[in-house]
Coordinates of C-alpha atoms and ligand atoms in Angstrom, one line a residue:
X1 CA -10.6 -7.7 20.1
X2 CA -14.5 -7.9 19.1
X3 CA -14.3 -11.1 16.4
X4 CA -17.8 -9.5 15.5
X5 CA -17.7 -7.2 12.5
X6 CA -20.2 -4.0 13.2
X7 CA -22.9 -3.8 10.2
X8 CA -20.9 -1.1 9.2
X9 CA -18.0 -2.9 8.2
X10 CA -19.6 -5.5 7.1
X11 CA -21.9 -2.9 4.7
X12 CA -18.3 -1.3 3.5
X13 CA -17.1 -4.6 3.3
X14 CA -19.5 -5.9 0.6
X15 CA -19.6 -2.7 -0.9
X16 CA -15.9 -3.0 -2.0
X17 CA -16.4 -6.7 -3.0
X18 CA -19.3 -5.7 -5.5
X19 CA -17.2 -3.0 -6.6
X20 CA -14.5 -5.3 -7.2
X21 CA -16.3 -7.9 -8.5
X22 CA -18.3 -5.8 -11.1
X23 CA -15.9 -2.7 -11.8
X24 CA -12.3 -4.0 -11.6
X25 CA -12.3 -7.6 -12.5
X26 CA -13.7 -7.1 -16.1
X27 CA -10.8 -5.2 -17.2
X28 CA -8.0 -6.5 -15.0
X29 CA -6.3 -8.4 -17.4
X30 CA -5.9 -6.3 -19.8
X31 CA -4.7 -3.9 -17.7
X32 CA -2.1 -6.1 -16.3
X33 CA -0.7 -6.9 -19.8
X34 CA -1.2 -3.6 -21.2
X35 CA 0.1 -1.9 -18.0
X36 CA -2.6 0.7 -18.1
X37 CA -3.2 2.9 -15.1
X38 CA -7.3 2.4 -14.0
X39 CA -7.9 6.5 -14.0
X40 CA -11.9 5.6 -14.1
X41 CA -11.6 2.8 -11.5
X42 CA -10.1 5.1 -9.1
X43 CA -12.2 8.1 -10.0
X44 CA -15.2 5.8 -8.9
X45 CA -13.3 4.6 -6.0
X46 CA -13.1 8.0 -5.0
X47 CA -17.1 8.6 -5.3
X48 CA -17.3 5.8 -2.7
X49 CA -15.0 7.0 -0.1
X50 CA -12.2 4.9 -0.6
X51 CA -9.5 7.2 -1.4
X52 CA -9.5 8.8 2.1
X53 CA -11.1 5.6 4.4
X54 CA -10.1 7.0 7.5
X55 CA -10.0 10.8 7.3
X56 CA -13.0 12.2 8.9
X57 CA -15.9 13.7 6.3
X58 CA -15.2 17.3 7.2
X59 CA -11.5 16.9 5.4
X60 CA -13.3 15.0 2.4
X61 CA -12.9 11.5 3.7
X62 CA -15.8 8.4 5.0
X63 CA -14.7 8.4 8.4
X64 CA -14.4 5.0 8.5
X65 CA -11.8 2.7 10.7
X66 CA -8.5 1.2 10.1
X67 CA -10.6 -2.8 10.3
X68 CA -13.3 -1.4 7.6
X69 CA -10.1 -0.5 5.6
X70 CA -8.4 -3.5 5.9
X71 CA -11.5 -5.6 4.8
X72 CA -12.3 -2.7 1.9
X73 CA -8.5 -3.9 0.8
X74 CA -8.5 -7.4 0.9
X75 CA -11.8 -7.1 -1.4
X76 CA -10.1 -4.7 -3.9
X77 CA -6.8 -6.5 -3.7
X78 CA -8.0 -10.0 -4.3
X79 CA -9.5 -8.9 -7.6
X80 CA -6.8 -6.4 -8.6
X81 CA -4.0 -5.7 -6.4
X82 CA -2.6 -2.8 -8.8
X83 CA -5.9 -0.8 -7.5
X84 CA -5.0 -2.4 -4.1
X85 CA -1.7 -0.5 -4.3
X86 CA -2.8 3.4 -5.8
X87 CA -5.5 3.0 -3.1
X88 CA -3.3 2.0 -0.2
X89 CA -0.5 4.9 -0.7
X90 CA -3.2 7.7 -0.9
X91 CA -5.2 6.7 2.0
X92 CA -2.6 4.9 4.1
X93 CA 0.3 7.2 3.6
X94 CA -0.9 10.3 2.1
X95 CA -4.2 11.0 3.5
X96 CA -2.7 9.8 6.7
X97 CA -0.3 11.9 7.2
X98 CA -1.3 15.6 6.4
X99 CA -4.4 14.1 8.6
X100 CA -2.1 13.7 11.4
X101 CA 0.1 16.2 10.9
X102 CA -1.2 19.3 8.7
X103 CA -2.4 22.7 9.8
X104 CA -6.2 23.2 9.0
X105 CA -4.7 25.5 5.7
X106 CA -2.8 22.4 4.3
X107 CA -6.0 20.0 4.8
X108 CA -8.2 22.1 3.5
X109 CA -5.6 22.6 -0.2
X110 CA -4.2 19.3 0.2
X111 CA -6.4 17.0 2.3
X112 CA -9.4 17.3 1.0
X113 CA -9.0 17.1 -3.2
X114 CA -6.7 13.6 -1.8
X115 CA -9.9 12.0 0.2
X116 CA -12.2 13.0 -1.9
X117 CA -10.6 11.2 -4.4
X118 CA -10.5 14.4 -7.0
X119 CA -6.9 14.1 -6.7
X120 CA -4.0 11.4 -6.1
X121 CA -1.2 11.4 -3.8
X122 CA 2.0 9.8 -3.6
X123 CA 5.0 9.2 -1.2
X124 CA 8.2 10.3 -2.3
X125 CA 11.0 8.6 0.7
X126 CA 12.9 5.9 -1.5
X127 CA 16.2 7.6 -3.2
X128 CA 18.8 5.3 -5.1
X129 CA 21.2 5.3 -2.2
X130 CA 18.5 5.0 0.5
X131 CA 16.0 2.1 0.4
X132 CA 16.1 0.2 3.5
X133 CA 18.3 2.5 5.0
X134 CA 15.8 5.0 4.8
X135 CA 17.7 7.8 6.9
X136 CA 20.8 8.1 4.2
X137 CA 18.5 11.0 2.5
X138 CA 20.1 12.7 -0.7
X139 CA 17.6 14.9 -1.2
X140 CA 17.7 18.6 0.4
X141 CA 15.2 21.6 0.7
X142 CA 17.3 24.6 2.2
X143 CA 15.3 27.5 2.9
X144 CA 16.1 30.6 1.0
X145 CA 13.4 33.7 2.4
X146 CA 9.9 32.4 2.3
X147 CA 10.5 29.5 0.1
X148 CA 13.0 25.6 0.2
X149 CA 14.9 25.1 -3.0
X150 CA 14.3 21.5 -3.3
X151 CA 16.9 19.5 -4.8
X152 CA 17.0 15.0 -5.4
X153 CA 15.8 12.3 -7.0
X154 CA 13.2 9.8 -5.7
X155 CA 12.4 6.4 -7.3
X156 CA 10.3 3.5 -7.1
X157 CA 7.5 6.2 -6.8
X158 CA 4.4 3.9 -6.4
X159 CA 1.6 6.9 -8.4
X160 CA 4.5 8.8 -9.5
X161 CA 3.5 9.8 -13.1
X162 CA -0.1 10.4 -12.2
X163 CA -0.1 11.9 -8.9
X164 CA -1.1 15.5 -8.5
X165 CA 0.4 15.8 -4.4
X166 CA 4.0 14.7 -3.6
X167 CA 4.6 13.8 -0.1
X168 CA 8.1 13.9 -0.5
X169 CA 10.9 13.7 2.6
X170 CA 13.9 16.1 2.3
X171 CA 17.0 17.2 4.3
X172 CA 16.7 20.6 5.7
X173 CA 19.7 20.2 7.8
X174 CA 22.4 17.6 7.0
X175 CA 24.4 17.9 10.4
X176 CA 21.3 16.9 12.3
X177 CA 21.2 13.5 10.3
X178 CA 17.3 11.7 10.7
X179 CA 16.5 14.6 12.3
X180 CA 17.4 17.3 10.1
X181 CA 14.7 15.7 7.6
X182 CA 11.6 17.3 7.2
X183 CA 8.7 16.5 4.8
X184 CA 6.7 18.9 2.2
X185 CA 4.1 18.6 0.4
X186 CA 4.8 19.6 -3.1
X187 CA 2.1 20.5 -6.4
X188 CA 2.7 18.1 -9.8
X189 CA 2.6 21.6 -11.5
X190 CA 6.3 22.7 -9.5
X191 CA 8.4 23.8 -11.6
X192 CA 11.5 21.4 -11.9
X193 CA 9.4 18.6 -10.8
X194 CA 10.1 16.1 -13.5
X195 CA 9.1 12.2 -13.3
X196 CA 10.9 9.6 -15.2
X197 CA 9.8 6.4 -17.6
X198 CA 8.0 4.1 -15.9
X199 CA 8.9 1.1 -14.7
X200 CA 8.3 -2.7 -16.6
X201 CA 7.1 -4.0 -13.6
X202 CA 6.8 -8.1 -13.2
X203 CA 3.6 -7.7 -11.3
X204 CA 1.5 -5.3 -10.1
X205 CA 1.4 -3.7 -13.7
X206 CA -1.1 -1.6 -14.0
X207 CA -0.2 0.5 -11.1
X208 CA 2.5 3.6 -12.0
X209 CA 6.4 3.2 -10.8
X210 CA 8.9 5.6 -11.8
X211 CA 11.5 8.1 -10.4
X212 CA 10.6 11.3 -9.1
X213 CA 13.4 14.7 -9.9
X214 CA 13.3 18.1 -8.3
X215 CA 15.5 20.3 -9.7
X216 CA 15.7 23.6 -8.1
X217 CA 12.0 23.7 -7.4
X218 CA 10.2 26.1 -5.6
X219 CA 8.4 25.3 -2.6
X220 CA 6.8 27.8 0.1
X221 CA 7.5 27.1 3.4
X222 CA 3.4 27.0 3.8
X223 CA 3.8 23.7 2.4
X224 CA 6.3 22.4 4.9
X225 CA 4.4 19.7 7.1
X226 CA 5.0 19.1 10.8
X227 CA 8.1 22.0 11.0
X228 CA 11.5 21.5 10.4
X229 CA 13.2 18.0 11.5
X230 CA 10.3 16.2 12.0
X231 CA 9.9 14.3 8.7
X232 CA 11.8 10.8 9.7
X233 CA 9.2 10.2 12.6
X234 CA 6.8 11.2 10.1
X235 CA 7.6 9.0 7.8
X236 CA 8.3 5.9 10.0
X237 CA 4.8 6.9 12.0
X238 CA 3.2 6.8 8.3
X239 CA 4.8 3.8 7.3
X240 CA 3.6 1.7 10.1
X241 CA -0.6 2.4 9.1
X242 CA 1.0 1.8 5.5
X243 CA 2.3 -1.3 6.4
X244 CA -1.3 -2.6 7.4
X245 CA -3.0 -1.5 4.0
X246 CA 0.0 -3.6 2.1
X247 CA -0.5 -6.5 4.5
X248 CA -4.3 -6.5 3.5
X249 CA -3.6 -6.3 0.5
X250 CA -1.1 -9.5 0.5
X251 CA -4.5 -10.7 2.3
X252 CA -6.5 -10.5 -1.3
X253 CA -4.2 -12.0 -3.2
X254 CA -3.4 -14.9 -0.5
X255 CA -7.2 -15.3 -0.6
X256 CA -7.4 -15.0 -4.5
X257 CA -5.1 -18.1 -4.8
X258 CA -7.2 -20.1 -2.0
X259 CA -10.3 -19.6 -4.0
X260 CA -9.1 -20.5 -7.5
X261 CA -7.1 -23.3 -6.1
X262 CA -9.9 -25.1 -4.8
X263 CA -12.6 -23.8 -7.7
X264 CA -9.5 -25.8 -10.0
X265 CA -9.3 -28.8 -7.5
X266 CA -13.2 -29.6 -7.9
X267 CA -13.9 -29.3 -11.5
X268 CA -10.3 -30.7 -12.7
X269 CA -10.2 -34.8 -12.5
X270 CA -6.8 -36.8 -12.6
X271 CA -7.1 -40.7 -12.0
X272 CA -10.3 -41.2 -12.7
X273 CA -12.2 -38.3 -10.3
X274 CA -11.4 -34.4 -9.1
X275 CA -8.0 -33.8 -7.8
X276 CA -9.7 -32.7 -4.4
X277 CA -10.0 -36.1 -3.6
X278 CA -6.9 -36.4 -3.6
X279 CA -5.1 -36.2 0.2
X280 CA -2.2 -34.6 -1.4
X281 CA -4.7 -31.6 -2.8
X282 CA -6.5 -31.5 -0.1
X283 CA -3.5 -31.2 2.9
X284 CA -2.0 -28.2 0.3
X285 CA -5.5 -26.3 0.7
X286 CA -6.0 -26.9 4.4
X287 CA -2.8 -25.4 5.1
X288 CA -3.7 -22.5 2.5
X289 CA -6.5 -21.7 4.5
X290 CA -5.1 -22.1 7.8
X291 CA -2.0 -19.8 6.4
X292 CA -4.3 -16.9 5.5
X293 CA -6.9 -17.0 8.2
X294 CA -3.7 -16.8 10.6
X295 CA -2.2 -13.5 8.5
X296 CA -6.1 -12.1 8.5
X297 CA -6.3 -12.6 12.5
X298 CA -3.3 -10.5 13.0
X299 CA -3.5 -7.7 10.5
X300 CA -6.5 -6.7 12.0
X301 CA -5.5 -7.0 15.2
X302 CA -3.0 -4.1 14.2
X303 CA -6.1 -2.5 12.8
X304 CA -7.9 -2.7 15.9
X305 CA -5.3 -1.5 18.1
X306 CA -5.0 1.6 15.7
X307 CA -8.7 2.1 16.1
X308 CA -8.4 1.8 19.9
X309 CA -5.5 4.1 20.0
X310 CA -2.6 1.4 21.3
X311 CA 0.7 1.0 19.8
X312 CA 0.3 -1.1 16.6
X313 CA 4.3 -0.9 15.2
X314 CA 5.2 -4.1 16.1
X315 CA 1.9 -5.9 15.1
X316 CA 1.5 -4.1 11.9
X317 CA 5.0 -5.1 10.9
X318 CA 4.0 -8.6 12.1
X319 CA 0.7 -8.5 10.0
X320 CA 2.8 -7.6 6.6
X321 CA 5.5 -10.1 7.5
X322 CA 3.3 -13.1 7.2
X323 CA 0.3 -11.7 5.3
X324 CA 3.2 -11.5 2.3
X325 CA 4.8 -14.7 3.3
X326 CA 1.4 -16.6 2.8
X327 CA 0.6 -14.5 -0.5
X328 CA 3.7 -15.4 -1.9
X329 CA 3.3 -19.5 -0.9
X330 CA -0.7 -19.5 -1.8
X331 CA 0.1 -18.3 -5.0
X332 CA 2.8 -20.1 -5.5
X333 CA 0.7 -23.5 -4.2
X334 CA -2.3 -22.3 -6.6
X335 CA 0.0 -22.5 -9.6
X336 CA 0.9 -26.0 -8.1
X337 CA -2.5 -27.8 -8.2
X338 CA -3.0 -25.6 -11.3
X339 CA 0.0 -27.6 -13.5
X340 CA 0.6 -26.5 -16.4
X341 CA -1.8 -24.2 -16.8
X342 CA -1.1 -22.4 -13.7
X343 CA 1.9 -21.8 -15.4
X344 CA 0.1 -20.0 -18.3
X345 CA -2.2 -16.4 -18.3
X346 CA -5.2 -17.8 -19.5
X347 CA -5.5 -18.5 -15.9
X348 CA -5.7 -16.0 -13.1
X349 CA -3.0 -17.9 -10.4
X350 CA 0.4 -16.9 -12.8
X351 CA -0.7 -13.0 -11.9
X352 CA -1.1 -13.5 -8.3
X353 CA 2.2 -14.8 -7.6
X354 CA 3.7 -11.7 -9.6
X355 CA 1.5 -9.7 -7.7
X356 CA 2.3 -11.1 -4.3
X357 CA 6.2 -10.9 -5.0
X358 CA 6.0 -6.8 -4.1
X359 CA 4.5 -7.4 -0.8
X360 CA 7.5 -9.0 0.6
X361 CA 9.3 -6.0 -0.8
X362 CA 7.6 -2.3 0.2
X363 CA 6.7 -0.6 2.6
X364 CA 9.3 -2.2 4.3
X365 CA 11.1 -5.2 3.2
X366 CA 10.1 -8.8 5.4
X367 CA 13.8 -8.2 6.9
X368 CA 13.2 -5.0 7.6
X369 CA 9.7 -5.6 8.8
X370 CA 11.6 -8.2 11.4
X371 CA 14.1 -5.7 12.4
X372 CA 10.9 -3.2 13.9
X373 CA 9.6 -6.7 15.2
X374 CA 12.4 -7.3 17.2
X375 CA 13.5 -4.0 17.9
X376 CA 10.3 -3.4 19.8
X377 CA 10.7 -7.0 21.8
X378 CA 14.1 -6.5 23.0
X379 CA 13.6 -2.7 23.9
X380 CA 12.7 -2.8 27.3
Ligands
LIG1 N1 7.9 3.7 14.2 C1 8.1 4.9 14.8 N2 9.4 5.4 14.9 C2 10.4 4.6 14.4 C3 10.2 3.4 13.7 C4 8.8 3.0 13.6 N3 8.5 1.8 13.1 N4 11.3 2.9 13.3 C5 12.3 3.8 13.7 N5 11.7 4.8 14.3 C6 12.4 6.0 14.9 C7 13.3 5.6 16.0 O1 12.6 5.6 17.3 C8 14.3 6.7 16.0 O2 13.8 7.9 16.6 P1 14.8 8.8 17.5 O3 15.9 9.3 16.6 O4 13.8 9.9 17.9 O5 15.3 8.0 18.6 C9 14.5 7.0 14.5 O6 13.2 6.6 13.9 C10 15.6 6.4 13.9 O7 15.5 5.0 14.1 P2 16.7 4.0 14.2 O8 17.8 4.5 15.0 O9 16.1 2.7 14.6 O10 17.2 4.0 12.7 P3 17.8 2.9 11.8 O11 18.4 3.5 10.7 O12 18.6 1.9 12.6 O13 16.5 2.0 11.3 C11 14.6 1.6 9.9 C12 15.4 2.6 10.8 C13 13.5 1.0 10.8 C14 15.4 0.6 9.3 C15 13.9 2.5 8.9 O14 14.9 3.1 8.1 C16 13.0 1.8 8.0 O15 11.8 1.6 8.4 N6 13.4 1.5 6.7 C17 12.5 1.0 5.7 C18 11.9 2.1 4.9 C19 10.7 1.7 4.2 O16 9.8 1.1 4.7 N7 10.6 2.2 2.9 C20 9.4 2.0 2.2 C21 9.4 3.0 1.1 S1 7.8 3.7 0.8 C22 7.0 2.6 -0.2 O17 7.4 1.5 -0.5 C23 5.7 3.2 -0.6 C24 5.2 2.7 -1.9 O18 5.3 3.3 -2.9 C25 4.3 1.4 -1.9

């Protein structure tokens, strides 16, 4: 792995900070408290290329790779981690996946609008009754002349109410179990496709949650993706790049806490000078630091295997699993040296640690997460 970053990522790098710095960050309080999705934030983010990062410019995207992804992330995410989120399940999950898997047809209807950043995308798998268990699939699409009559309920649909693409997993065939699942790509204008209220979230507020109905809706078999039976390892296969754009996204908000915990430390004074003199202060940041430089190293090792084409499962699910661990304990540490007032909005640390919470939960739960881990150590 080259510990160099190429001028390129380093350009798309500080592009995303800037971006995040000067676009996001004045109104991401407010939007956290209001719980007001940033339609003009990702419009923009869409002008830049980074709605579709890694789908290649003649399907709409930048063409970039999965590192310049991670480090556009972490920027974004650090600032606002709701826009972390919208932008992670389009490009991640969405984009990636009719990349990988649609006919030329479905990239040029589908594809292109999502990476352009004209339209938004969003990944329909979670059902009440199958979260972790993501095989025990409710919803079915049987195939009735040219068309599925889709049928099921979806929830915790990160996009849901402002998505115009659902990438949504169905059974086409019960007796085949996982592999009688089969994924379709479905228009917000479907009829019967209905979305519920949105969730009160405790973090990540100004991104969309809600459920996700079809009743009896239509869909042409042209919007099948990948045939028949071939939507679990579609999923799983999409989940694993997902799982790096959460994990760089835990990355920005582990960071987020480093920074104002140490900004706090030098400017607030306790026994006569600033609590950074303090050994007690100063032990909690050094292993802050050494926590999220560690989670950084490995998430985008993951990316650079993906780049160069090796098997990045297990490290991806690695990267998440302690890029989310340290998210949740930096924030939690930041509200620490913070006192009182990290315990309060006025300052940004109380946000971060109900921001960070999520990351130990999608895409994967951390137990989950340690089941791929381990699975893929002990399979040989
Ligand atoms: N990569 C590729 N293939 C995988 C895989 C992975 N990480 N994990 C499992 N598979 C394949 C297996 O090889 C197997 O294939 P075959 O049938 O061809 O042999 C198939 O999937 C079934 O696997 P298992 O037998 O291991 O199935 P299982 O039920 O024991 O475990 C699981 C599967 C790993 C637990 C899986 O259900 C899982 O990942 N669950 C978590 C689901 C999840 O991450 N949900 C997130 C929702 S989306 C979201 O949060 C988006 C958002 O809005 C932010």
């Amino acid at each position: 792995m080259d510990f160099n970053f190429s001028e390129e990522q380093i350009a798309i790098r500080d592009t995303a900070r800037d971006f995040a710095q000067n676009e996001i960050a004045p109104s991401t309080i407010e939007r956290d408290i209001k719980a007001e999705f940033p339609f003009e934030i990702i419009k923009k983010l869409g002008e830049f290329g980074f709605m579709g990062m890694m789908v290649p410019p003649e399907w709409g995207g930048a063409g970039f790779d999965a590192v310049s992804y991670v480090l556009a992330m972490e920027e974004i995410s650090k600032v606002d981690a709701s826009v972390g989120v919208i932008m992670s399940v389009n490009n991640s999950l969405v984009c990636h996946g009719i990349n990988h898997w649609g006919t030329d047809e479905q990239k040029e209807r589908f594809l292109k609008p999502l990476a352009s950043g004209e339209k938004l995308g969003c990944f329909c798998l979670s059902e009440p009754e199958a979260g972790s268990d993501a095989t025990q699939q409710k919803t079915e699409a049987l195939k009735d002349g040219d068309y599925y009559i889709m049928n099921g309920i979806k929830n915790w649909i990160t996009n849901g109410k402002n998505s115009d693409v659902y990438f949504v997993q169905a059974m086409t065939d019960k007796k085949l179990k996982h592999k009688g699942i089969s994924t379709f790509l479905v228009d917000k204008d479907t009829p019967g496709l209905e979305t519920g209220i949105k969730e009160d979230k405790l973090g990540i507020r100004s991104s969309d949650t809600c459920t996700v109905s079809f009743n009896n809706c239509k869909v042409h078999k042209d919007q099948l993706l990948g045939g028949e039976g071939t939507g679990f390892k579609i999923a799983m296969d999409t989940l694993n790049g997902g799982r790096i754009g959460i994990a760089a996204q835990a990355l920005g908000i582990a960071q987020a806490s480093l920074e104002a915990a140490v900004r706090y430390a030098k400017t607030r004074k306790a026994f006569g000078s600033p609590i950074s003199n303090l050994q007690a202060i100063q032990f909690k940041l050094a292993d802050m630091a050494t926590n999220v430089e560690a989670a950084r190293n490995l998430v985008l090792q993951a990316a650079w295997k993906k780049d160069n084409n090796m098997p990045y499962a297990k490290e991806a699910a690695m990267g998440k699993l302690l890029a989310s661990k340290v998210a949740v304990n930096n924030s939690l540490e930041a509200i620490q040296i913070h006192g009182g007032y990290g315990y309060v909005r006025e300052y940004l640390v109380e946000r971060y640690l109900r921001d960070a919470k999520i990351t130990e939960i999608y895409e994967g739960t951390s137990e989950i997460q340690r089941v791929v881990i381990s699975r893929a150590m002990l399979k040989d």
